[in-house]
Amino acid sequence: EDQVTQSPEALRLQEGESSSLNCSYTVSGLRGLFWYRQDPGKGPEFLFTLYSAGEEKEKERLKATLTKKESFLHITAPKPEDSATYLCAVQANQAGTALIFGKGTTLSVSS
Amino acid sequence: DAGVIQSPRHEVTEMGQEVTLRCKPISGHNSLFWYRQTMMRGLELLIYFNNNVPIDDSGMPEDRFSAKMPNASFSTLKIQPSEPRDSAVYFCASTVSGRLAAKQFFGPGTRLTVL
């Protein structure tokens, strides 16, 4: 069964304190792995797509990496505006266009 | 760009009533998805359509739930009769499906409360 597990469930950081969020996945052939950001009361907002092991993508203070079993979202010198829930999702080759989401990591950054 | 449009944004109803949620996907997108989000279960796919045709409805919890997509610019998710356990945030998303994994664009969601 295709599955996505994110850890930790919640993470509290001080402004400037770098850290990483983890997304472990089990999927029968990976077509793509997605990271989304979700703010309270809003829909998920797309951040990155990773297609193959070894791939990396960056956007401002965020950097996503991918291995054959997991993905990391590295947050460098976070700011309070980075506070949100970060969702990881996978698309399997046999799943058509459907995504399987993890339950997310809620990040709080205090100044 | 208007993005994915959902209505209503909030719905409060009583148990047993019929609820209809509406979605307008981004123009030109040919895949549409309905998700449900709860604290306990996270974001779950209910059903998705390709070119207005339902492809996978295995996530629909039971026969009380039904979804339609009469044309490329409109979809509905109906719950009849509604129950308190249906309370959740319902999201609609759309994308252009192709060979590569395509990012989905989400609407703002409908927060449903069934009393």
XYZ file of N, CA and C in Angstrom:
678
model
N 0.840 -1.193 0.000
C 0.000 0.000 0.000
C 0.882 1.253 0.000
N 0.546 2.197 -0.868
C 1.296 3.455 -0.929
C 1.047 4.267 0.335
N 2.122 4.850 0.888
C 2.006 5.508 2.185
C 3.015 6.642 2.311
N 2.614 7.695 3.026
C 3.493 8.847 3.285
C 3.442 9.162 4.773
N 4.610 9.269 5.406
C 4.701 9.585 6.830
C 5.600 10.795 7.020
N 5.086 11.791 7.711
C 5.877 12.999 7.952
C 6.248 13.113 9.429
N 7.449 13.628 9.669
C 7.892 13.855 11.045
C 8.796 15.081 11.100
N 8.805 15.787 12.258
C 7.875 15.577 13.374
C 6.490 16.110 13.036
N 5.516 15.850 13.906
C 4.170 16.407 13.690
C 4.181 17.906 13.887
N 4.984 18.380 14.864
C 5.065 19.809 15.152
C 6.513 20.165 15.450
N 6.894 21.376 15.093
C 8.274 21.827 15.287
C 8.257 23.310 15.646
N 8.896 23.620 16.741
C 9.005 25.024 17.171
C 10.464 25.462 17.033
N 10.685 26.567 16.344
C 12.032 27.086 16.124
C 12.111 28.551 16.513
N 13.292 28.963 16.890
C 13.552 30.388 17.060
C 13.948 30.947 15.689
N 13.675 32.203 15.481
C 14.066 32.845 14.235
C 15.562 32.657 14.019
N 15.925 32.191 12.822
C 17.327 31.969 12.505
C 17.837 30.575 12.810
N 17.009 29.753 13.485
C 17.426 28.398 13.870
C 17.063 27.418 12.757
N 18.027 26.961 12.007
C 17.776 26.080 10.860
C 17.385 24.675 11.312
N 16.579 23.989 10.485
C 16.156 22.626 10.798
C 15.662 21.948 9.532
N 15.238 20.685 9.682
C 14.744 19.913 8.547
C 13.469 19.173 8.911
N 12.578 19.062 7.936
C 11.369 18.265 8.060
C 11.547 17.012 7.208
N 10.993 15.897 7.702
C 11.185 14.620 7.022
C 9.887 14.096 6.423
N 9.998 13.481 5.260
C 8.876 12.823 4.604
C 9.350 11.456 4.127
N 8.868 10.404 4.780
C 9.200 9.039 4.360
C 8.060 8.484 3.534
N 8.388 7.787 2.460
C 7.324 7.304 1.601
C 7.551 5.859 1.160
N 6.444 5.184 0.927
C 6.449 3.842 0.336
C 5.482 3.903 -0.832
N 6.003 3.672 -2.035
C 5.152 3.803 -3.209
C 5.635 2.820 -4.275
N 4.685 2.296 -5.014
C 5.012 1.341 -6.073
C 5.369 2.084 -7.347
N 6.566 2.630 -7.401
C 7.001 3.398 -8.558
C 6.641 4.859 -8.389
N 7.647 5.699 -8.159
C 7.391 7.116 -7.869
C 7.373 7.911 -9.164
N 6.262 8.602 -9.384
C 6.205 9.511 -10.522
C 6.671 10.910 -10.103
N 6.334 11.290 -8.862
C 6.765 12.590 -8.374
C 6.464 12.748 -6.899
N 7.253 13.581 -6.218
C 7.018 13.908 -4.817
C 6.828 15.415 -4.716
N 5.810 15.832 -3.990
C 5.426 17.238 -3.917
C 5.537 17.741 -2.483
N 5.934 19.009 -2.359
C 5.836 19.715 -1.087
C 4.874 20.885 -1.253
N 3.975 21.014 -0.272
C 3.019 22.109 -0.235
C 3.138 22.817 1.103
N 2.755 24.083 1.099
C 2.634 24.858 2.328
C 1.160 25.191 2.525
N 0.683 25.060 3.773
C -0.707 25.411 4.057
C -0.776 26.351 5.241
N -1.353 27.518 5.021
C -1.593 28.485 6.085
C -2.986 28.250 6.655
N -3.205 28.618 7.916
C -4.518 28.382 8.542
C -5.657 28.999 7.736
N -6.692 28.203 7.498
C -7.867 28.691 6.795
C -7.712 28.793 5.291
N -6.626 28.265 4.763
C -6.380 28.350 3.309
C -6.096 26.963 2.723
N -6.142 26.896 1.408
C -5.792 25.666 0.728
C -4.285 25.501 0.605
N -3.826 24.267 0.405
C -2.390 24.040 0.222
C -1.852 24.815 -0.981
N -0.637 25.336 -0.820
C 0.027 26.106 -1.865
C 1.280 25.360 -2.295
N 1.420 25.152 -3.593
C 2.527 24.368 -4.138
C 3.881 25.022 -3.877
N 4.862 24.180 -3.478
C 6.237 24.643 -3.306
C 7.179 24.004 -4.329
N 7.274 22.657 -4.306
C 8.251 21.950 -5.136
C 7.679 20.638 -5.666
N 8.240 20.195 -6.812
C 8.079 18.822 -7.285
C 9.473 18.231 -7.482
N 9.670 17.017 -6.959
C 10.924 16.281 -7.156
C 10.584 14.987 -7.880
N 11.402 14.612 -8.867
C 11.058 13.475 -9.704
C 11.934 12.248 -9.475
N 13.216 12.450 -9.091
C 14.101 11.300 -8.974
C 15.106 11.516 -7.853
N 15.599 10.391 -7.317
C 16.559 10.427 -6.217
C 17.775 11.253 -6.606
N 18.216 12.081 -5.671
C 19.358 12.942 -5.904
C 18.978 14.352 -6.327
N 17.735 14.538 -6.681
C 17.282 15.852 -7.138
C 17.127 16.811 -5.955
N 17.437 18.074 -6.164
C 17.284 19.110 -5.161
C 16.641 20.334 -5.804
N 15.818 21.045 -5.011
C 15.235 22.294 -5.493
C 15.224 23.292 -4.355
N 15.402 24.572 -4.687
C 15.470 25.617 -3.681
C 14.536 26.758 -4.012
N 14.040 27.382 -2.939
C 13.225 28.574 -3.080
C 13.380 29.382 -1.808
N 14.042 30.499 -1.929
C 14.305 31.379 -0.779
C 14.990 30.578 0.330
N 14.374 30.461 1.505
C 15.010 29.779 2.636
C 14.737 28.277 2.645
N 14.028 27.771 1.671
C 13.630 26.365 1.619
C 14.434 25.605 0.569
N 14.812 24.370 0.937
C 15.498 23.483 0.012
C 14.952 22.076 0.198
N 14.484 21.475 -0.887
C 13.921 20.129 -0.833
C 14.878 19.157 -1.502
N 15.055 17.997 -0.860
C 15.917 16.946 -1.405
C 15.151 15.631 -1.438
N 15.626 14.696 -2.268
C 14.909 13.431 -2.446
C 15.886 12.269 -2.514
N 15.560 11.195 -1.754
C 16.266 9.921 -1.882
C 15.233 8.880 -2.302
N 15.643 7.615 -2.367
C 14.709 6.581 -2.817
C 13.639 6.253 -1.782
N 13.845 6.706 -0.534
C 12.873 6.371 0.502
C 12.316 7.578 1.237
N 12.952 8.750 1.086
C 12.483 9.891 1.852
C 12.873 11.213 1.183
N 12.211 12.246 1.663
C 12.517 13.600 1.209
C 12.678 14.476 2.446
N 13.540 15.472 2.322
C 13.729 16.432 3.404
C 13.412 17.832 2.891
N 12.801 18.609 3.764
C 12.608 20.029 3.489
C 13.468 20.776 4.510
N 14.554 21.341 4.013
C 15.480 22.064 4.872
C 15.070 23.534 4.918
N 15.019 24.062 6.139
C 14.661 25.476 6.306
C 15.855 26.180 6.932
N 16.431 27.099 6.187
C 17.637 27.799 6.623
C 17.268 29.180 7.155
N 17.721 29.466 8.390
C 17.473 30.764 9.019
C 16.022 31.185 8.879
N 15.096 30.388 9.428
C 13.677 30.685 9.248
C 13.258 32.000 9.883
N 12.179 32.567 9.328
C 11.567 33.784 9.831
C 10.155 33.466 10.303
N 9.552 34.295 11.128
C 8.176 34.030 11.594
C 7.185 33.784 10.451
N 7.377 34.432 9.313
C 6.455 34.235 8.191
C 6.569 32.847 7.551
N 7.547 32.068 7.960
C 7.656 30.681 7.491
C 6.760 29.745 8.293
N 6.139 30.255 9.336
C 5.237 29.445 10.150
C 4.045 29.004 9.312
N 3.819 27.697 9.261
C 2.751 27.108 8.454
C 2.796 25.598 8.656
N 1.844 24.913 8.041
C 1.913 23.454 7.975
C 2.483 23.067 6.620
N 3.470 22.193 6.628
C 4.115 21.748 5.393
C 3.679 20.314 5.102
N 3.116 20.130 3.919
C 2.566 18.844 3.508
C 3.435 18.226 2.424
N 3.623 16.920 2.540
C 4.348 16.146 1.539
C 3.343 15.213 0.861
N 3.482 15.003 -0.436
C 2.573 14.114 -1.166
C 3.345 13.384 -2.253
N 2.897 12.171 -2.565
C 3.520 11.408 -3.639
C 2.483 11.032 -4.687
N 2.969 10.893 -5.901
C 2.156 10.382 -6.991
C 2.843 9.129 -7.514
N 2.094 8.023 -7.519
C 2.648 6.744 -7.965
C 2.378 6.538 -9.450
N 3.226 5.759 -10.073
C 3.052 5.512 -11.508
C 1.712 4.877 -11.833
N 1.230 4.020 -10.936
C -0.014 3.300 -11.202
C -1.240 4.026 -10.681
N -1.050 5.210 -10.122
C -2.170 5.888 -9.449
C -2.814 6.957 -10.308
N -2.508 6.993 -11.573
C -3.065 8.049 -12.394
C -2.535 9.385 -11.929
N -3.422 10.343 -11.728
C -2.959 11.660 -11.303
C -3.231 11.901 -9.820
N -3.647 10.872 -9.084
C -3.984 11.040 -7.675
C -2.736 11.249 -6.831
N -2.861 12.045 -5.773
C -1.791 12.279 -4.812
C -2.151 11.645 -3.484
N -1.127 11.103 -2.797
C -1.289 10.611 -1.435
C -0.516 11.552 -0.529
N -1.222 12.147 0.425
C -0.632 13.143 1.313
C -0.238 12.548 2.653
N 0.844 13.096 3.236
C 1.132 12.873 4.635
C 0.285 13.816 5.471
N 0.359 13.653 6.793
C -0.478 14.468 7.674
C 0.131 15.828 7.953
N 1.366 16.041 7.543
C 1.951 17.361 7.642
C 2.795 17.589 8.890
N 3.652 18.597 8.805
C 4.422 19.102 9.939
C 4.053 20.556 10.142
N 3.599 20.877 11.362
C 3.246 22.256 11.673
C 4.450 22.969 12.264
N 4.926 23.968 11.548
C 6.126 24.707 11.941
C 5.744 26.048 12.553
N 6.299 26.323 13.717
C 6.109 27.628 14.369
C 7.476 28.258 14.571
N 7.647 29.474 14.053
C 8.907 30.191 14.187
C 8.652 31.459 14.996
N 9.337 31.579 16.088
C 9.133 32.746 16.954
C 10.331 33.684 16.865
N 10.030 34.972 17.027
C 11.080 35.984 16.910
C 11.745 36.242 18.250
N -5.225 35.654 -12.720
C -5.893 34.354 -12.743
C -6.770 34.195 -11.500
N -7.972 33.643 -11.692
C -8.898 33.514 -10.580
C -8.530 32.362 -9.676
N -7.818 31.378 -10.162
C -7.535 30.207 -9.361
C -8.747 29.309 -9.274
N -8.679 28.288 -8.445
C -9.801 27.382 -8.221
C -10.797 28.086 -7.296
N -12.069 28.069 -7.694
C -13.096 28.756 -6.930
C -14.020 27.735 -6.284
N -14.260 27.893 -4.990
C -15.167 27.001 -4.276
C -16.252 27.814 -3.576
N -17.431 27.227 -3.527
C -18.514 27.850 -2.782
C -19.412 26.790 -2.173
N -20.039 27.066 -1.021
C -19.763 28.228 -0.184
C -18.429 28.061 0.550
N -17.964 29.098 1.213
C -16.733 28.980 1.993
C -16.997 28.328 3.354
N -18.173 28.580 3.860
C -18.586 27.982 5.137
C -20.016 27.483 4.987
N -20.289 26.331 5.578
C -21.644 25.766 5.554
C -21.907 25.135 6.901
N -23.003 25.567 7.508
C -23.447 24.961 8.755
C -24.831 24.384 8.500
N -25.017 23.126 8.792
C -26.284 22.480 8.522
C -26.613 21.508 9.642
N -27.821 21.007 9.614
C -28.223 20.043 10.638
C -28.189 18.628 10.065
N -27.960 17.699 10.943
C -27.902 16.289 10.551
C -29.142 15.915 9.748
N -28.916 15.192 8.661
C -30.011 14.747 7.823
C -30.276 15.625 6.617
N -29.732 16.846 6.636
C -29.947 17.752 5.512
C -29.000 17.422 4.356
N -29.407 17.836 3.167
C -28.562 17.687 1.988
C -27.605 18.867 1.877
N -26.356 18.573 1.552
C -25.332 19.608 1.393
C -24.725 19.484 -0.001
N -24.587 20.603 -0.686
C -23.950 20.607 -2.001
C -22.796 21.601 -2.008
N -21.614 21.095 -2.318
C -20.421 21.922 -2.422
C -20.089 22.093 -3.903
N -19.591 23.276 -4.264
C -19.370 23.598 -5.669
C -17.923 23.983 -5.942
N -17.483 23.682 -7.155
C -16.091 23.962 -7.524
C -16.009 24.366 -8.983
N -15.234 25.422 -9.228
C -14.907 25.825 -10.594
C -13.399 25.696 -10.747
N -12.925 24.767 -11.591
C -11.469 24.590 -11.738
C -10.856 25.719 -12.554
N -9.541 25.735 -12.596
C -8.825 26.710 -13.415
C -9.082 26.383 -14.888
N -9.354 27.410 -15.660
C -9.647 27.225 -17.075
C -8.480 26.532 -17.785
N -8.812 25.497 -18.560
C -7.779 24.762 -19.289
C -7.287 23.520 -18.571
N -7.599 23.395 -17.290
C -7.209 22.189 -16.548
C -8.193 21.064 -16.863
N -7.669 19.838 -17.013
C -8.538 18.730 -17.396
C -8.699 17.673 -16.307
N -8.061 17.872 -15.153
C -8.250 16.958 -14.030
C -8.744 17.736 -12.830
N -9.730 17.158 -12.128
C -10.304 17.805 -10.954
C -10.388 16.808 -9.822
N -10.071 17.270 -8.616
C -9.977 16.416 -7.440
C -10.814 16.996 -6.301
N -11.462 16.129 -5.548
C -12.119 16.511 -4.301
C -11.385 15.827 -3.146
N -10.990 16.635 -2.143
C -10.318 16.149 -0.953
C -11.119 16.537 0.283
N -10.897 15.786 1.352
C -11.449 16.125 2.658
C -10.289 16.181 3.647
N -10.295 17.222 4.494
C -9.216 17.374 5.477
C -9.777 17.426 6.885
N -9.282 16.551 7.764
C -9.622 16.550 9.178
C -8.339 16.468 9.986
N -8.426 16.825 11.243
C -7.249 16.741 12.111
C -6.780 15.301 12.239
N -7.740 14.379 12.355
C -7.386 12.981 12.608
C -6.769 12.305 11.391
N -7.331 12.549 10.208
C -6.961 11.774 9.030
C -6.167 12.570 8.000
N -5.994 13.872 8.238
C -5.249 14.680 7.284
C -6.041 14.918 6.015
N -5.335 15.032 4.896
C -5.938 15.331 3.605
C -6.156 14.021 2.844
N -7.410 13.718 2.553
C -7.748 12.454 1.903
C -8.435 12.722 0.569
N -8.027 11.981 -0.448
C -8.670 12.090 -1.751
C -10.011 11.361 -1.724
N -11.057 12.044 -2.157
C -12.380 11.430 -2.224
C -12.649 10.865 -3.617
N -12.441 11.688 -4.635
C -12.723 11.300 -6.008
C -11.964 12.219 -6.944
N -11.622 11.711 -8.150
C -11.087 12.633 -9.124
C -11.608 12.319 -10.522
N -11.623 13.355 -11.341
C -12.128 13.306 -12.710
C -11.010 13.652 -13.690
N -10.982 12.965 -14.804
C -10.153 13.359 -15.949
C -11.089 13.623 -17.116
N -10.957 14.808 -17.705
C -11.826 15.166 -18.837
C -13.301 14.919 -18.520
N -13.709 15.311 -17.334
C -15.092 15.263 -16.839
C -15.571 13.856 -16.497
N -14.731 12.851 -16.618
C -15.116 11.466 -16.352
C -14.552 11.029 -15.002
N -15.388 10.474 -14.105
C -14.858 10.006 -12.816
C -13.909 8.833 -13.025
N -12.690 8.940 -12.484
C -11.662 7.913 -12.679
C -11.535 7.013 -11.456
N -11.525 7.613 -10.277
C -11.320 6.840 -9.053
C -12.174 7.451 -7.958
N -13.188 6.713 -7.518
C -14.041 7.192 -6.418
C -13.894 6.303 -5.192
N -12.787 5.594 -5.102
C -12.594 4.661 -3.990
C -12.477 5.364 -2.639
N -12.192 6.655 -2.658
C -12.092 7.404 -1.412
C -13.408 7.947 -0.902
N -14.464 7.826 -1.668
C -15.775 8.295 -1.233
C -16.233 7.401 -0.085
N -16.506 7.988 1.080
C -16.727 7.173 2.276
C -17.931 6.243 2.188
N -18.993 6.650 1.590
C -20.178 5.791 1.500
C -21.156 6.380 0.499
N -22.271 5.675 0.317
C -23.219 6.077 -0.723
C -23.872 7.428 -0.465
N -23.714 7.953 0.704
C -24.293 9.285 0.983
C -23.560 10.367 0.208
N -22.353 10.050 -0.256
C -21.534 11.014 -0.994
C -21.651 10.742 -2.490
N -21.833 11.810 -3.265
C -21.819 11.673 -4.719
C -21.175 12.908 -5.322
N -20.550 12.757 -6.476
C -19.898 13.879 -7.146
C -20.218 13.831 -8.631
N -20.339 15.009 -9.219
C -20.613 15.126 -10.645
C -19.719 16.189 -11.251
N -19.477 16.037 -12.540
C -18.761 17.058 -13.289
C -19.435 17.166 -14.655
N -20.489 17.960 -14.741
C -21.275 18.035 -15.975
C -20.547 18.695 -17.133
N -19.548 19.532 -16.835
C -18.739 20.147 -17.890
C -17.370 20.491 -17.333
N -16.504 21.003 -18.180
C -15.105 21.234 -17.805
C -14.922 22.351 -16.800
N -15.964 23.128 -16.542
C -15.793 24.291 -15.679
C -16.607 24.214 -14.396
N -17.148 23.039 -14.081
C -18.000 22.980 -12.891
C -18.089 21.558 -12.346
N -18.024 21.458 -11.012
C -18.194 20.167 -10.355
C -18.922 20.380 -9.034
N -19.663 19.354 -8.613
C -20.345 19.396 -7.335
C -20.033 18.143 -6.526
N -20.019 18.319 -5.212
C -19.918 17.211 -4.270
C -21.139 17.311 -3.373
N -21.925 16.241 -3.349
C -23.166 16.271 -2.606
C -23.134 15.238 -1.484
N -23.651 15.622 -0.338
C -23.781 14.713 0.796
C -25.255 14.677 1.181
N -25.851 13.488 1.128
C -27.268 13.346 1.425
C -27.558 11.962 1.968
N -27.991 11.837 3.221
C -28.113 12.877 4.228
C -26.787 13.138 4.938
N -26.606 14.331 5.434
C -25.363 14.662 6.121
C -25.398 14.156 7.563
N -24.197 13.888 8.105
C -24.049 13.424 9.478
C -22.949 14.236 10.159
N -22.973 14.322 11.490
C -21.943 15.103 12.192
C -20.518 14.689 11.844
N -20.277 13.408 11.579
C -18.923 12.951 11.252
C -18.453 13.430 9.879
N -19.336 14.043 9.109
C -18.940 14.623 7.826
C -18.302 16.002 7.992
N -18.345 16.534 9.201
C -17.756 17.853 9.452
C -16.262 17.817 9.152
N -15.838 18.722 8.285
C -14.449 18.736 7.805
C -14.292 19.940 6.887
N -13.073 20.120 6.386
C -12.843 21.097 5.316
C -12.704 20.312 4.011
N -13.490 20.703 3.019
C -13.477 20.031 1.724
C -12.770 20.922 0.714
N -11.762 20.353 0.062
C -10.990 21.096 -0.932
C -11.231 20.524 -2.320
N -11.221 21.414 -3.271
C -11.223 21.063 -4.684
C -9.867 21.482 -5.243
N -9.319 20.681 -6.144
C -8.041 21.008 -6.775
C -8.137 20.667 -8.253
N -7.309 21.320 -9.055
C -7.291 21.003 -10.482
C -5.862 21.039 -11.019
N -5.675 20.390 -12.170
C -4.364 20.360 -12.804
C -4.523 19.990 -14.269
N -3.426 20.090 -14.996
C -3.370 19.584 -16.367
C -2.624 18.266 -16.297
N -3.311 17.163 -16.582
C -2.674 15.853 -16.453
C -1.844 15.553 -17.692
N -0.719 14.870 -17.469
C 0.176 14.513 -18.554
C 1.097 13.409 -18.117
N 2.174 13.213 -18.853
C 3.087 12.117 -18.528
C 3.843 12.376 -17.235
N 4.287 13.628 -17.031
C 5.012 13.962 -15.817
C 4.045 14.254 -14.685
N 4.540 14.107 -13.471
C 3.717 14.451 -12.314
C 3.364 15.928 -12.376
N 2.089 16.225 -12.279
C 1.619 17.604 -12.422
C 1.174 18.150 -11.079
N 1.619 19.365 -10.755
C 1.219 19.975 -9.491
C -0.263 20.318 -9.537
N -0.907 20.140 -8.414
C -2.318 20.452 -8.294
C -2.474 21.821 -7.642
N -3.452 22.562 -8.121
C -3.777 23.870 -7.572
C -5.048 23.722 -6.739
N -4.969 24.162 -5.492
C -6.080 23.975 -4.568
C -6.921 25.243 -4.431
N -8.210 25.033 -4.215
C -9.098 26.126 -3.869
C -8.986 26.451 -2.389
N -9.754 27.451 -1.938
C -9.674 27.887 -0.540
C -10.384 26.955 0.431
N -11.200 26.032 -0.098
C -11.886 25.069 0.764
C -13.263 25.526 1.207
N -14.082 24.550 1.569
C -15.381 24.779 2.196
C -15.356 24.116 3.566
N -15.556 24.920 4.606
C -15.606 24.361 5.958
C -17.040 23.951 6.255
N -17.270 22.662 6.399
C -18.606 22.126 6.651
C -18.744 21.720 8.103
N -19.805 22.203 8.718
C -20.143 21.810 10.083
C -21.549 21.223 10.068
N -21.664 19.982 10.496
C -22.962 19.312 10.575
C -23.321 19.140 12.050
N -24.401 19.765 12.443
C -24.793 19.745 13.863
C -25.696 18.569 14.192
